[in-house]
C-alpha positions as a Markdown table, in Angstrom:
| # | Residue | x | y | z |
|---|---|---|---|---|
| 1 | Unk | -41.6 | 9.4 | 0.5 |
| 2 | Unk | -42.4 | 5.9 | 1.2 |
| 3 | Unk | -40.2 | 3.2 | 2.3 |
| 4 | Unk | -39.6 | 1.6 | -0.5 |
| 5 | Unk | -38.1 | 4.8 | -2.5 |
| 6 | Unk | -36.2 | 5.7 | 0.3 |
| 7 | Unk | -33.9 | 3.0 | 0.3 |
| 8 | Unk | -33.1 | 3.5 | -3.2 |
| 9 | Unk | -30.1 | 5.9 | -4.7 |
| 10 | Unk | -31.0 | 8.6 | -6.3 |
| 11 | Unk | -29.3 | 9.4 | -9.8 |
| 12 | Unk | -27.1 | 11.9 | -8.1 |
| 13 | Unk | -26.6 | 9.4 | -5.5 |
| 14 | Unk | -25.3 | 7.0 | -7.9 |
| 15 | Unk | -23.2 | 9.6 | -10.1 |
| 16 | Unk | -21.0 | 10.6 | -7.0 |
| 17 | Unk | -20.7 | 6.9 | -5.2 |
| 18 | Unk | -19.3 | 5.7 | -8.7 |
| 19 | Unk | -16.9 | 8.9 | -8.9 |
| 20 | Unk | -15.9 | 8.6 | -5.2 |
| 21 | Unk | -15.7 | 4.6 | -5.2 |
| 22 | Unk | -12.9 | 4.3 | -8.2 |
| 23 | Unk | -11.4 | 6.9 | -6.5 |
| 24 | Unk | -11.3 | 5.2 | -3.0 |
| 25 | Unk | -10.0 | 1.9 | -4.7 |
| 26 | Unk | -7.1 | 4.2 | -6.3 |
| 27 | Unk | -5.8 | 5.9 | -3.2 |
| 28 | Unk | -5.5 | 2.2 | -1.5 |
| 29 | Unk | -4.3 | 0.2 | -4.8 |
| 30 | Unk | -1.2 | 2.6 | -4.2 |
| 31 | Unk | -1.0 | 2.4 | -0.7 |
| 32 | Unk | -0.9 | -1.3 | -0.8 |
| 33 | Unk | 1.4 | -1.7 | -3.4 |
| 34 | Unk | 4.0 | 0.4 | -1.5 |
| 35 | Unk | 5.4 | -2.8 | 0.6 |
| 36 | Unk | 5.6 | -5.1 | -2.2 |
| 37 | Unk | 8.0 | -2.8 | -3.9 |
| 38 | Unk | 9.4 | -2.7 | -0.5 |
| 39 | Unk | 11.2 | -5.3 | -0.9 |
| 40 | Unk | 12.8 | -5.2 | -4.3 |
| 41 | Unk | 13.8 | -1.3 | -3.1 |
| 42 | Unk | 16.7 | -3.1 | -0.4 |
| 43 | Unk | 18.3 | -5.4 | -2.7 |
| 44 | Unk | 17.9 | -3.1 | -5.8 |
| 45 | Unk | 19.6 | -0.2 | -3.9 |
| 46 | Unk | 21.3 | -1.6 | -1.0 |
| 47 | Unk | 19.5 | -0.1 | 1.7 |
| 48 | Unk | 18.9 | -1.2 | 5.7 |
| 49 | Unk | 15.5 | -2.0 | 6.5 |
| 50 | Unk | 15.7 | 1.0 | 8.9 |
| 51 | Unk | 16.8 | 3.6 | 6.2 |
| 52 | Unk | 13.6 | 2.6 | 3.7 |
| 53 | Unk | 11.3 | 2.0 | 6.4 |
| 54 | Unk | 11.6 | 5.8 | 7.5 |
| 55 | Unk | 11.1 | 7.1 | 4.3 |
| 56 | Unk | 8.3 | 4.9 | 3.5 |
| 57 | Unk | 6.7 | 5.8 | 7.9 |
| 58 | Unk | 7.2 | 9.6 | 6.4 |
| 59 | Unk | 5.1 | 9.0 | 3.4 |
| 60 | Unk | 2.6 | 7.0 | 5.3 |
| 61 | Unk | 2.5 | 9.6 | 8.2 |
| 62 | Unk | 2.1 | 12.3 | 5.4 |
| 63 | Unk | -1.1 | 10.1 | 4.1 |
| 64 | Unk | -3.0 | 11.2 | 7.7 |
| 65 | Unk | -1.1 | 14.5 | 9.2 |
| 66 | Unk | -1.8 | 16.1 | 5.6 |
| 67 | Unk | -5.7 | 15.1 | 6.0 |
| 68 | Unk | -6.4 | 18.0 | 8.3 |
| 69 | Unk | -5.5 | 21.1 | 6.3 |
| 70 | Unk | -7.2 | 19.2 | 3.4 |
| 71 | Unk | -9.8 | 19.7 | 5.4 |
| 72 | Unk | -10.0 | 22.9 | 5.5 |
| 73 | Unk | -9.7 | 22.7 | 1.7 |
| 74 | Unk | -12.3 | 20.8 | 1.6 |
| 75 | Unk | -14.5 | 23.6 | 3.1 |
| 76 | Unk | -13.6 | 26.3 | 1.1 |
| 77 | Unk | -13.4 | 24.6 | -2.5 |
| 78 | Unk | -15.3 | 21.4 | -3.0 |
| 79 | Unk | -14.6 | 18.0 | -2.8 |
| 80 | Unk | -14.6 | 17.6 | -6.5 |
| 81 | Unk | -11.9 | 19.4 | -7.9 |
| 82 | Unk | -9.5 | 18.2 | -4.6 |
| 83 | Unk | -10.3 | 14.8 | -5.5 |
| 84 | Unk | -9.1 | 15.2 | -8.8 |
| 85 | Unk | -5.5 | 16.5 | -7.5 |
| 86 | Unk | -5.8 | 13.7 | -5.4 |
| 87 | Unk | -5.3 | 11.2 | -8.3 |
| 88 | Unk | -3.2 | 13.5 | -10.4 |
| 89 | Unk | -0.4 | 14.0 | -7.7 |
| 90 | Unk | -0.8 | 10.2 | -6.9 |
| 91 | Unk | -0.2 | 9.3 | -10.5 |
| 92 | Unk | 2.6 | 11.4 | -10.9 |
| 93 | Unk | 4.4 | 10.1 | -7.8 |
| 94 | Unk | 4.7 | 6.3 | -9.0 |
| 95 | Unk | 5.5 | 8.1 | -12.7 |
| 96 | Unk | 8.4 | 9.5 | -10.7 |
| 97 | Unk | 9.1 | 6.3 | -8.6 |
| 98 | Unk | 9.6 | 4.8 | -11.6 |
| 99 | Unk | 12.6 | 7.0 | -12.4 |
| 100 | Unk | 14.3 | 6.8 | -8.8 |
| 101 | Unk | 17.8 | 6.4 | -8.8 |
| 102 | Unk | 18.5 | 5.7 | -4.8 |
| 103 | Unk | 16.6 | 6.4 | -1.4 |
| 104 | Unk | 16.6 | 10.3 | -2.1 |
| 105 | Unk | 14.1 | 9.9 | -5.2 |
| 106 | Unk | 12.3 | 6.9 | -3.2 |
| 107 | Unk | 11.7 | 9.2 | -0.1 |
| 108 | Unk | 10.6 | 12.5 | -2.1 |
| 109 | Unk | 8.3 | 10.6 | -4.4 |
| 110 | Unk | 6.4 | 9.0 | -1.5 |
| 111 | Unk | 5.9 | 12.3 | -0.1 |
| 112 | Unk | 4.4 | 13.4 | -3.1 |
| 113 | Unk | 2.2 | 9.8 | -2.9 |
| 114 | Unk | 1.5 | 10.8 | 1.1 |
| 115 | Unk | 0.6 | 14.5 | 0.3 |
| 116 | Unk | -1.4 | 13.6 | -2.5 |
| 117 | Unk | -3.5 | 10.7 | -1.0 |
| 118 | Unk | -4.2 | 12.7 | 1.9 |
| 119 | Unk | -6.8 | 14.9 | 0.5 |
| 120 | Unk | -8.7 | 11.7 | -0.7 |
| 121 | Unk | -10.6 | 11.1 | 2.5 |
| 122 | Unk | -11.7 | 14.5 | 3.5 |
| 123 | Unk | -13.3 | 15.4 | 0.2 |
| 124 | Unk | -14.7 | 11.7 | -0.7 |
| 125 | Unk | -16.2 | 11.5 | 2.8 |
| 126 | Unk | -17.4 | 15.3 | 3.0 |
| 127 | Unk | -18.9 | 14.3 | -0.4 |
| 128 | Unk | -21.0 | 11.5 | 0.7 |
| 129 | Unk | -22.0 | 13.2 | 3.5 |
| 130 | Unk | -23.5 | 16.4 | 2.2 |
| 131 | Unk | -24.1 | 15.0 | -1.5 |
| 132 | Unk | -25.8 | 11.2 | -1.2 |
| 133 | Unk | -29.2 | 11.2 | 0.7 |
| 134 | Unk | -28.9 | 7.4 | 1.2 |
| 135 | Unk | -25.5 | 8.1 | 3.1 |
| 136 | Unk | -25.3 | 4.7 | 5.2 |
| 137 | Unk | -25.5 | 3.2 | 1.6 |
| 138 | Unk | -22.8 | 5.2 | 0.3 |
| 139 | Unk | -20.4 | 4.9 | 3.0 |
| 140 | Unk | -20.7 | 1.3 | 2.0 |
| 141 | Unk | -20.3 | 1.0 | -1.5 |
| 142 | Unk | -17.4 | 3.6 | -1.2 |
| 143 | Unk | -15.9 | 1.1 | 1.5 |
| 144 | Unk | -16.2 | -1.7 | -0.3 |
| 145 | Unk | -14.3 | 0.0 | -3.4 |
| 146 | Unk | -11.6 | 1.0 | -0.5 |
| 147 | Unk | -11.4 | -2.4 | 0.3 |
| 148 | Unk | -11.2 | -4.1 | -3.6 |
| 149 | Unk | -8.1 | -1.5 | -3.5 |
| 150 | Unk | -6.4 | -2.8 | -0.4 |
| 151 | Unk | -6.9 | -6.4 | -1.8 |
| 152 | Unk | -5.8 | -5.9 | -5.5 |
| 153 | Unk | -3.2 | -3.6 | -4.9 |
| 154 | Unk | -0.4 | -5.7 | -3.6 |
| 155 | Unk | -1.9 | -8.5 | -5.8 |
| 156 | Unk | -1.7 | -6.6 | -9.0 |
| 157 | Unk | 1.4 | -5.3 | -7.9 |
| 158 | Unk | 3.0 | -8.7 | -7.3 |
| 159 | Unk | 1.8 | -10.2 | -10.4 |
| 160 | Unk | 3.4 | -7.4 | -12.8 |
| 161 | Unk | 6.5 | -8.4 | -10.7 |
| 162 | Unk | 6.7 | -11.4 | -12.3 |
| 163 | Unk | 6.4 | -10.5 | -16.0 |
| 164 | Unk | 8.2 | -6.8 | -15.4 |
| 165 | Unk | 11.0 | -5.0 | -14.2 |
| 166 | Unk | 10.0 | -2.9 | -11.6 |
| 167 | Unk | 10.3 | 0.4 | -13.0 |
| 168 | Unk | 8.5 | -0.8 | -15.7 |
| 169 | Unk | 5.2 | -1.7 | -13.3 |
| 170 | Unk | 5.3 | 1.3 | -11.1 |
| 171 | Unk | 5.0 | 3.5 | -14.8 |
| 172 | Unk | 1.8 | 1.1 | -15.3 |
| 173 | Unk | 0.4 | 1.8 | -12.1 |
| 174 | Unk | -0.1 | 5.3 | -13.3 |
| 175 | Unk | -2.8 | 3.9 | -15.2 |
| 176 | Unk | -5.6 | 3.7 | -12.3 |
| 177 | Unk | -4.9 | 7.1 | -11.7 |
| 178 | Unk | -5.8 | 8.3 | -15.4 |
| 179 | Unk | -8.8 | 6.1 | -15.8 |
| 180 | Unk | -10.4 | 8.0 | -12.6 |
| 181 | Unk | -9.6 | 11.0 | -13.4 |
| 182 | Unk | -11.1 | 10.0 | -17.4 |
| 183 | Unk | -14.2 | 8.9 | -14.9 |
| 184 | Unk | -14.3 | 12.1 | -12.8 |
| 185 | Unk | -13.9 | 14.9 | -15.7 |
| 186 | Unk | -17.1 | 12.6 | -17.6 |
| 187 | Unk | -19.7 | 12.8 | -14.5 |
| 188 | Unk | -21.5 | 15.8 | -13.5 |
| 189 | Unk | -23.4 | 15.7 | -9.6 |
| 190 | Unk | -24.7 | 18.2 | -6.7 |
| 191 | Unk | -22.2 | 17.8 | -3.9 |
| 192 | Unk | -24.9 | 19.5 | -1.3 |
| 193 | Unk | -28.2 | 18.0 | -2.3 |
| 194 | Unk | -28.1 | 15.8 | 0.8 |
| 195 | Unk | -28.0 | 19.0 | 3.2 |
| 196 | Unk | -30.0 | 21.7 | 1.3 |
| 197 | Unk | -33.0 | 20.8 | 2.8 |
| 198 | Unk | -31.2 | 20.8 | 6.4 |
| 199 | Unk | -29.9 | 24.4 | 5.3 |
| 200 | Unk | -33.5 | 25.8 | 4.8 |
| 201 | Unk | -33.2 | 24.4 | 0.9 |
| 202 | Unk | -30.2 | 27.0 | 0.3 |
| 203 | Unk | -26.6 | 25.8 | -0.4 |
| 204 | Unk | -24.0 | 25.1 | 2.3 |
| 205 | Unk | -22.4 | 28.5 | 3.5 |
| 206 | Unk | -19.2 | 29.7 | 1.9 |
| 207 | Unk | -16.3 | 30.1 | 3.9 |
| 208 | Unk | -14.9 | 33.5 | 3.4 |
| 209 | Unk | -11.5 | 32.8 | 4.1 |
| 210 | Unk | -9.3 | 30.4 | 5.3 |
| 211 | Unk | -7.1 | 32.5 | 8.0 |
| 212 | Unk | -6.3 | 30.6 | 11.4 |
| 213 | Unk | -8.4 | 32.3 | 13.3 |
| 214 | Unk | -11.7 | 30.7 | 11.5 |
| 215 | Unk | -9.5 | 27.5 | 11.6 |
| 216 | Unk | -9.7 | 27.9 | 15.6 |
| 217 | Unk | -13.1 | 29.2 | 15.7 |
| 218 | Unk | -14.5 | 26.3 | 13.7 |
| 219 | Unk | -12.2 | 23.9 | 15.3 |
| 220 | Unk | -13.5 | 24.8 | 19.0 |
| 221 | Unk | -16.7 | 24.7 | 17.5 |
| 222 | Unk | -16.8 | 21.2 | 15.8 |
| 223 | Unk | -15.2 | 19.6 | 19.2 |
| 224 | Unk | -18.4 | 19.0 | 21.0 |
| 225 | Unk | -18.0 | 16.1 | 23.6 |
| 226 | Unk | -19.6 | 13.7 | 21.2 |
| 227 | Unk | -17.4 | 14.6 | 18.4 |
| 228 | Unk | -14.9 | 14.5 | 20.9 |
| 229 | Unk | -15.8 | 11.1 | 22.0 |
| 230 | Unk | -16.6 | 10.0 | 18.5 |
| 231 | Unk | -12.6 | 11.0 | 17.4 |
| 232 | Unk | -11.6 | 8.8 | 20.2 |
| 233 | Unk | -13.1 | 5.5 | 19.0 |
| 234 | Unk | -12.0 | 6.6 | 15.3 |
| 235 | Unk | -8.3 | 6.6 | 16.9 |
| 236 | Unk | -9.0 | 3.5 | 18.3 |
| 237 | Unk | -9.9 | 1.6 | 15.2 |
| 238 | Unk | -7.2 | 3.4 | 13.3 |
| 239 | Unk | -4.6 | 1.7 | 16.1 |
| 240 | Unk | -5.9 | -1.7 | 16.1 |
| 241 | Unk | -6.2 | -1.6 | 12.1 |
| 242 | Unk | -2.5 | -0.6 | 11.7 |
| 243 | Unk | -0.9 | -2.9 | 14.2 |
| 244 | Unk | -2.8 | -5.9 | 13.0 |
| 245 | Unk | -2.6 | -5.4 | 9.2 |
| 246 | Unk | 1.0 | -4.0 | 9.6 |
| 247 | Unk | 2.3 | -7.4 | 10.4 |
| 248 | Unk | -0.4 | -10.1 | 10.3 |
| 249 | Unk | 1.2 | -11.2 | 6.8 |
| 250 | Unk | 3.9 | -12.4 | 9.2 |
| 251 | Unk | 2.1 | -13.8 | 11.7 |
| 252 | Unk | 0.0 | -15.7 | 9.1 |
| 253 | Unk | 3.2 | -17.6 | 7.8 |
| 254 | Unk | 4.1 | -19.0 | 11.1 |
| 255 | Unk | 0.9 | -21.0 | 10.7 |
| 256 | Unk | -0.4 | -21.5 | 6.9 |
| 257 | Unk | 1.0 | -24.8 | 6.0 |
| 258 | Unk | 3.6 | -25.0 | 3.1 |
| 259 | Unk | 0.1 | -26.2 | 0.9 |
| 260 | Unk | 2.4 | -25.7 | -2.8 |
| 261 | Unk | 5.1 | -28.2 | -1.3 |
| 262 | Unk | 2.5 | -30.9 | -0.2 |
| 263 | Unk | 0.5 | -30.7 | -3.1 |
| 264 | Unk | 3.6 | -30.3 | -5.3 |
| 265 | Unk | 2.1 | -27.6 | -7.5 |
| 266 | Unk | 5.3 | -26.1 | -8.5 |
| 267 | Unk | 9.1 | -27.6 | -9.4 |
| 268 | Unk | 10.9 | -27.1 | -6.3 |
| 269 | Unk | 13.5 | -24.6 | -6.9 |
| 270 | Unk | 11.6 | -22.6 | -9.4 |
| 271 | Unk | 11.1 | -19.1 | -9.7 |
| 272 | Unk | 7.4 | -19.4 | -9.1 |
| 273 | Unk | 8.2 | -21.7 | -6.0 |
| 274 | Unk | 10.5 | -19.2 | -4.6 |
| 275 | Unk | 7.7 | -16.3 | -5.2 |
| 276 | Unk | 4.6 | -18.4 | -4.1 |
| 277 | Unk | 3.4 | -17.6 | 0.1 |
| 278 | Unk | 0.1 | -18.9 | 0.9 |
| 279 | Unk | -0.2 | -16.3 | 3.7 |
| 280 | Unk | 0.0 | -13.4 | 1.3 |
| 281 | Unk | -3.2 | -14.8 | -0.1 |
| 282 | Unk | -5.2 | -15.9 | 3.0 |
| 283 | Unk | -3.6 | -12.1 | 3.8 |
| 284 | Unk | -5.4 | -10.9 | 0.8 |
| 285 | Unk | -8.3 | -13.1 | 1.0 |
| 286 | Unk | -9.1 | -11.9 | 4.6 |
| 287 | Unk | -9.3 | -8.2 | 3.0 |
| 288 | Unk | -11.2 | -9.3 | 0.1 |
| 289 | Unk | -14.0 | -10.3 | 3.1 |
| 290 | Unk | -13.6 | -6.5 | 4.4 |
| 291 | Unk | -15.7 | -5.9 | 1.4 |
| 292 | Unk | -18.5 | -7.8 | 2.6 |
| 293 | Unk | -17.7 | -6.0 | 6.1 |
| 294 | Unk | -18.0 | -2.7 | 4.5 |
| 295 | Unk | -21.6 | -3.6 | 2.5 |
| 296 | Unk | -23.1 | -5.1 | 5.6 |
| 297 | Unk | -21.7 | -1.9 | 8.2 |
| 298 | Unk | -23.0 | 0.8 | 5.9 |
| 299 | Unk | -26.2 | -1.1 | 5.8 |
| 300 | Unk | -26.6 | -1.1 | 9.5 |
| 301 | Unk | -26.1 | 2.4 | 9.7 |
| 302 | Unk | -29.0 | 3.1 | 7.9 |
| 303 | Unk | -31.1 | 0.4 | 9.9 |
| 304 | Unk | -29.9 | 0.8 | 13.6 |
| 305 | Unk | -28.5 | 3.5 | 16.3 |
| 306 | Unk | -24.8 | 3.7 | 14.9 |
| 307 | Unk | -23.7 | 3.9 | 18.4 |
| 308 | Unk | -24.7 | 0.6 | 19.4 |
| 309 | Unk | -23.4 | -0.9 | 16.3 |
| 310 | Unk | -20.0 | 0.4 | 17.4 |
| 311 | Unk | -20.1 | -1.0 | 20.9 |
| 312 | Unk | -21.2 | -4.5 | 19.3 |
| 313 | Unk | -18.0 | -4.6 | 16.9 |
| 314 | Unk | -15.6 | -3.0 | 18.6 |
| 315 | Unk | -16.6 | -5.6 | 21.6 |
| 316 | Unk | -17.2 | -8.4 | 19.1 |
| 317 | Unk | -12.9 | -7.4 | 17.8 |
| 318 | Unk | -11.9 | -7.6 | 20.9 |
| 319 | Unk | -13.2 | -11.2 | 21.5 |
| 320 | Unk | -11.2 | -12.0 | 18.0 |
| 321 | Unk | -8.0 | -10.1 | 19.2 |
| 322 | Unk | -7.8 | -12.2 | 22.4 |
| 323 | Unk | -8.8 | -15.5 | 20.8 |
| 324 | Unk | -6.9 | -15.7 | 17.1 |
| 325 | Unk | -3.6 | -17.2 | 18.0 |
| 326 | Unk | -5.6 | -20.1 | 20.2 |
| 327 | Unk | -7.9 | -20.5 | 17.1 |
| 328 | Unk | -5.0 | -20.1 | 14.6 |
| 329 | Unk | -3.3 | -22.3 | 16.2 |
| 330 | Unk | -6.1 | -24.9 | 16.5 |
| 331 | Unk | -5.9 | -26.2 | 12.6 |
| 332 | Unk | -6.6 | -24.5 | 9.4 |
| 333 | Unk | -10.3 | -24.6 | 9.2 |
| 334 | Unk | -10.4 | -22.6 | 12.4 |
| 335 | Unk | -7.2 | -20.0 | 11.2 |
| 336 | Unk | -9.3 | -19.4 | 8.3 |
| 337 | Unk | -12.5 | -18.5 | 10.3 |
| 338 | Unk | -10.8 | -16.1 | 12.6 |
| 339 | Unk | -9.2 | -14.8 | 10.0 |
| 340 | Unk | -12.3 | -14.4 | 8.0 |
| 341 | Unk | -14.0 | -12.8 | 11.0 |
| 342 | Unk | -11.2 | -10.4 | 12.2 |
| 343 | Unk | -11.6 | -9.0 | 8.6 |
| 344 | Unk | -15.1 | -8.5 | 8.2 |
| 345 | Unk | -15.4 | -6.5 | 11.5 |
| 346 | Unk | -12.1 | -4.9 | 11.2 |
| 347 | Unk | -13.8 | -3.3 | 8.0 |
| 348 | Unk | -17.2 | -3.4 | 9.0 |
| 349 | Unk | -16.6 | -0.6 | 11.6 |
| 350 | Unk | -15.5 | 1.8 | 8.5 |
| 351 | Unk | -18.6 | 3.3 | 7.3 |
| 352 | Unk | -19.8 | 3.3 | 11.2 |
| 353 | Unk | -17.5 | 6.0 | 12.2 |
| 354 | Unk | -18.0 | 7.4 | 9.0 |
| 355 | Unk | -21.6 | 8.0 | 9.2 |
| 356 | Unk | -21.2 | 8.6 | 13.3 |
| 357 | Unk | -18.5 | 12.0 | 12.3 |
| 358 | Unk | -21.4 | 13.0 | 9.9 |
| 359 | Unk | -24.3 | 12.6 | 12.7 |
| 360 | Unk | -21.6 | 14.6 | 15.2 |
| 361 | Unk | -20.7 | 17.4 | 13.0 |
| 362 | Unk | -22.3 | 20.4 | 10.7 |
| 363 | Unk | -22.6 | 20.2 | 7.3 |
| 364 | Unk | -20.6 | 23.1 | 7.0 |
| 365 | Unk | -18.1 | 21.7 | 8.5 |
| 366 | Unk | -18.1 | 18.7 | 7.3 |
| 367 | Unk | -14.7 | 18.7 | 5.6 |
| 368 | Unk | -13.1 | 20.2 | 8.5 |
| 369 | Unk | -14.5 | 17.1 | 10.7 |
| 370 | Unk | -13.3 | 14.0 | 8.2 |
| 371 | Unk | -9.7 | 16.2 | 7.9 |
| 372 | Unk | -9.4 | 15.2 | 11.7 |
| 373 | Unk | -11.0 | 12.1 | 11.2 |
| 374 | Unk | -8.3 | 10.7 | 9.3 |
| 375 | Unk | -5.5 | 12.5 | 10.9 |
| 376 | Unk | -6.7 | 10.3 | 13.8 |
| 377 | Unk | -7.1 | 7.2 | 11.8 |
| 378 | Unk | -4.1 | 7.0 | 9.8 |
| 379 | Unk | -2.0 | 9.7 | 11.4 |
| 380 | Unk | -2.0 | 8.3 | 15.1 |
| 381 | Unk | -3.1 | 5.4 | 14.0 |
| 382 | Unk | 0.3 | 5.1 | 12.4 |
| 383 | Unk | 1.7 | 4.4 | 15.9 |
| 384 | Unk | 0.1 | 1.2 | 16.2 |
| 385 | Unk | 2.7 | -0.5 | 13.3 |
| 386 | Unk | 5.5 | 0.6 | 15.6 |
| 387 | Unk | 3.5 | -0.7 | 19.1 |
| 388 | Unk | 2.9 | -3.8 | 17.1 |
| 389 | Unk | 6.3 | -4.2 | 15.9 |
| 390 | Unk | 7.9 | -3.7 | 19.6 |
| 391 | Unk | 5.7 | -5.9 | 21.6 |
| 392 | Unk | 6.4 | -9.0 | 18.6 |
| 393 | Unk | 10.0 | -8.1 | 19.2 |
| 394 | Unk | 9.5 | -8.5 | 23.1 |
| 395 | Unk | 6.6 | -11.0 | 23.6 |
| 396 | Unk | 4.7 | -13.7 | 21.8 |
| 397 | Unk | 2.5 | -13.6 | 19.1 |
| 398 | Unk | -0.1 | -14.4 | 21.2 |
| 399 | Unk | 0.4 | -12.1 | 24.1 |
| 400 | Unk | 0.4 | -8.8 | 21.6 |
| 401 | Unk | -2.6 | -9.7 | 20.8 |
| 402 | Unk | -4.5 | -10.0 | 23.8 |
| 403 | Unk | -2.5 | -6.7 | 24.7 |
| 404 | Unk | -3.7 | -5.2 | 21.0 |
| 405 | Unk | -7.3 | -6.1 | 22.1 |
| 406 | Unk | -7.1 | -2.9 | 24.3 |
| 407 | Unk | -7.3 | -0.8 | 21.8 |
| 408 | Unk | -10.8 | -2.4 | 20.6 |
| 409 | Unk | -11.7 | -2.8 | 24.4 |
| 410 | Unk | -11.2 | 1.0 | 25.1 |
| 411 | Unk | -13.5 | 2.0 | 21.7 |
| 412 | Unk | -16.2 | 0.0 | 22.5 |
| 413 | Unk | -16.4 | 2.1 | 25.9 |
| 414 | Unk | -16.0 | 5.1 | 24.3 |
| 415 | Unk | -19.1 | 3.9 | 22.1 |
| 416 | Unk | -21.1 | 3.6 | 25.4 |
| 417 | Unk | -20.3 | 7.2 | 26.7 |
| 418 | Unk | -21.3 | 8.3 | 22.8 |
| 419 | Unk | -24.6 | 6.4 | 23.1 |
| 420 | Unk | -25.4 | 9.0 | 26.1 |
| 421 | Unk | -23.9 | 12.7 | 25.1 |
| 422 | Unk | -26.9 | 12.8 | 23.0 |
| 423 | Unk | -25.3 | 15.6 | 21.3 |
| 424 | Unk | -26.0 | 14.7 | 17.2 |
| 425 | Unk | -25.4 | 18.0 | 15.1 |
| 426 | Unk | -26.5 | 16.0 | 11.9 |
């Protein structure tokens, strides 16, 4: 195959990055819309910021601890038909938001949301991986439809909020859901053509059952000391995502200027006025420019060793950790640079550890490996929200993030020790 034709995606290639990007854009459309409803939630029902923020931290922690024994699913069944419960049990959570009457209806129906969404990584990612032969290429489209969802979640979200009641948009947010699943019951794809030929040209192994002792077997089996290694930069990127993102809105506030009063776009006093924060859309700006992030890491994957790519953006991050309140602080040109930066590689690293669990795991095993994947990325990673939120409670601004740059620091190390197990599996 020459070149040329290699860099190109193959039908199949094309059928199941189209099924697997609306579906990626889905999963975080909801997850991002959670917080804006956040906030009606406490004046709607009366509740303390400490009550709804547990039941919200349970659905969220659901979202990564259930990612592991999807896994396992993943293994045994297909991605798929998983994917495809994925969205239904997503859809039918905000149907049922939509009908809460207090905190107890709020709480279960983001369990269902957590539960639901969990099974989305595993089986999209263990589809890639074994189904698209350009998989660097993949990884990146499919990122880049993760990030359009993080971006036009909240802004959707907040937009219906100003036409709707709020019961009234969470029943129309049920609508992504059906259109994907319209998409996925319409498309028709080989999830294992990118492995047959590593299997001899036969189809991935079935798993014969699903007891605990397999579960052991192929865990012990799967932790190698570069997947090992490779699980430890994913946690680090999953706690330097979640405490920046968690709170940068925030942060962003205390220096965006007050642009709508100086250029007096709005009557002061209006409803619009009250509604309108220029950091929510630098905020959603910055993760628009993940997309570009995602594109431009997949890329690289394809191009260069991915565990040199790591080292440079996990080093590069940590020079933007350490340096974006001095640069934020320095005028608005420069806030919107670092802020443009600190998005791109924040995203950029995505589809890096994506490919780098594929190159440290067996195809067979594939679903087991992204089930701990994202139990590490959004399951400890969850942690970093509550380091994030003590050290801004204790410090400055500025001196969580030089202390949030450790977490970048400490993966970009791990990327060096990676570099030299030499271990692939892939």
């Amino acid at each position: 195959m020459s070149t040329a034709q290699s860099s190109r995606l193959t039908d199949n290639d094309r059928s199941i990055t189209g099924f697997v990007m609306i579906s990626h854009a889905v999963v975080h459309t909801y997850e991002l819309s959670i917080p804006i409803l956040m906030v009606i939630w406490l004046s709607e029902f009366g509740l303390s910021t400490a009550i709804l923020g547990t039941a919200v931290a349970v659905g969220y922690g659901l979202f990564g601890v259930g990612a592991l024994p999807a896994g396992v699913l993943v293994d045994k069944f297909g991605s798929r038909e998983l994917v495809l419960v994925c969205l239904a049990g997503m859809g039918g959570s905000f149907l049922l938001l939509s009908a809460a009457q207090g905190i107890v209806t709020i709480t279960i129906a983001l369990c269902v949301w957590g539960v639901a969404a969990s099974v989305y990584h595993p089986a999209g990612l263990s589809l890639i991986s074994t189904g698209v032969e350009q998989r660097g290429t993949g990884f990146a489209y499919h990122g880049m439809a993760g990030n359009f969802g993080i971006a036009f979640g909240p802004l959707l979200t907040a937009l219906l909020l100003l036409v709707f009641d709020w019961r009234v948009v969470t029943g129309l947010l049920v609508i992504p859901a059906g259109v994907a699943i319209l998409y996925a019951v319409s498309s028709s794809f080989d999830e294992t053509a990118a492995v047959q030929t590593e299997t001899d040209g036969g189809e991935l192994e079935d798993d014969e059952s699903m007891s605990l002792s397999k579960f052991v077997t192929d865990s012990r089996a799967l932790f190698t000391l570069g997947f090992t290694v490779a699980i430890g930069i994913v946690m680090m990127n999953g706690l330097f995502y979640r405490s920046t993102l968690t709170f940068l809105p925030d942060v962003l506030s205390g220096f965006v200027p007050n642009v709508a009063d100086q250029l007096q776009l709005f009557d002061p006093g209006s409803p619009v006025a009250e509604e309108f924060d220029p950091a929510s859309y630098l905020y959603s700006g910055l993760l628009m420019i993940g997309m570009a992030g995602q594109y431009v890491g997949g890329k690289l994957t394809d191009r260069i060793r991915i565990e040199n790519g790591l080292m440079i953006v996990l080093s590069s991050l940590t020079v933007v950790a350490i340096l974006f309140v001095p640069a934020a602080q320095a005028g608005v040109i420069p806030l919107l640079a670092v802020s443009a930066l600190l998005g791109f590689l924040l995203f950029s690293l995505q589809p890096m550890y994506q490919a780098t669990i594929a190159e440290y795991s067996p195809p067979e095993d594939r679903g087991l490996s992204y089930g701990y994947t994202y139990l590490g990325v959004f399951g400890v990673g969850a942690a970093g929200a509550a380091i994030a939120g003590y050290l801004l409670s204790i410090t400055t601004v500025r001196t969580t993030f030089i202390i949030l740059a450790i977490f970048p620091a400490t993966g970009a190390l791990l990327a060096i020790v990676l570099s030299r197990t030499g271990d692939r599996r892939s």
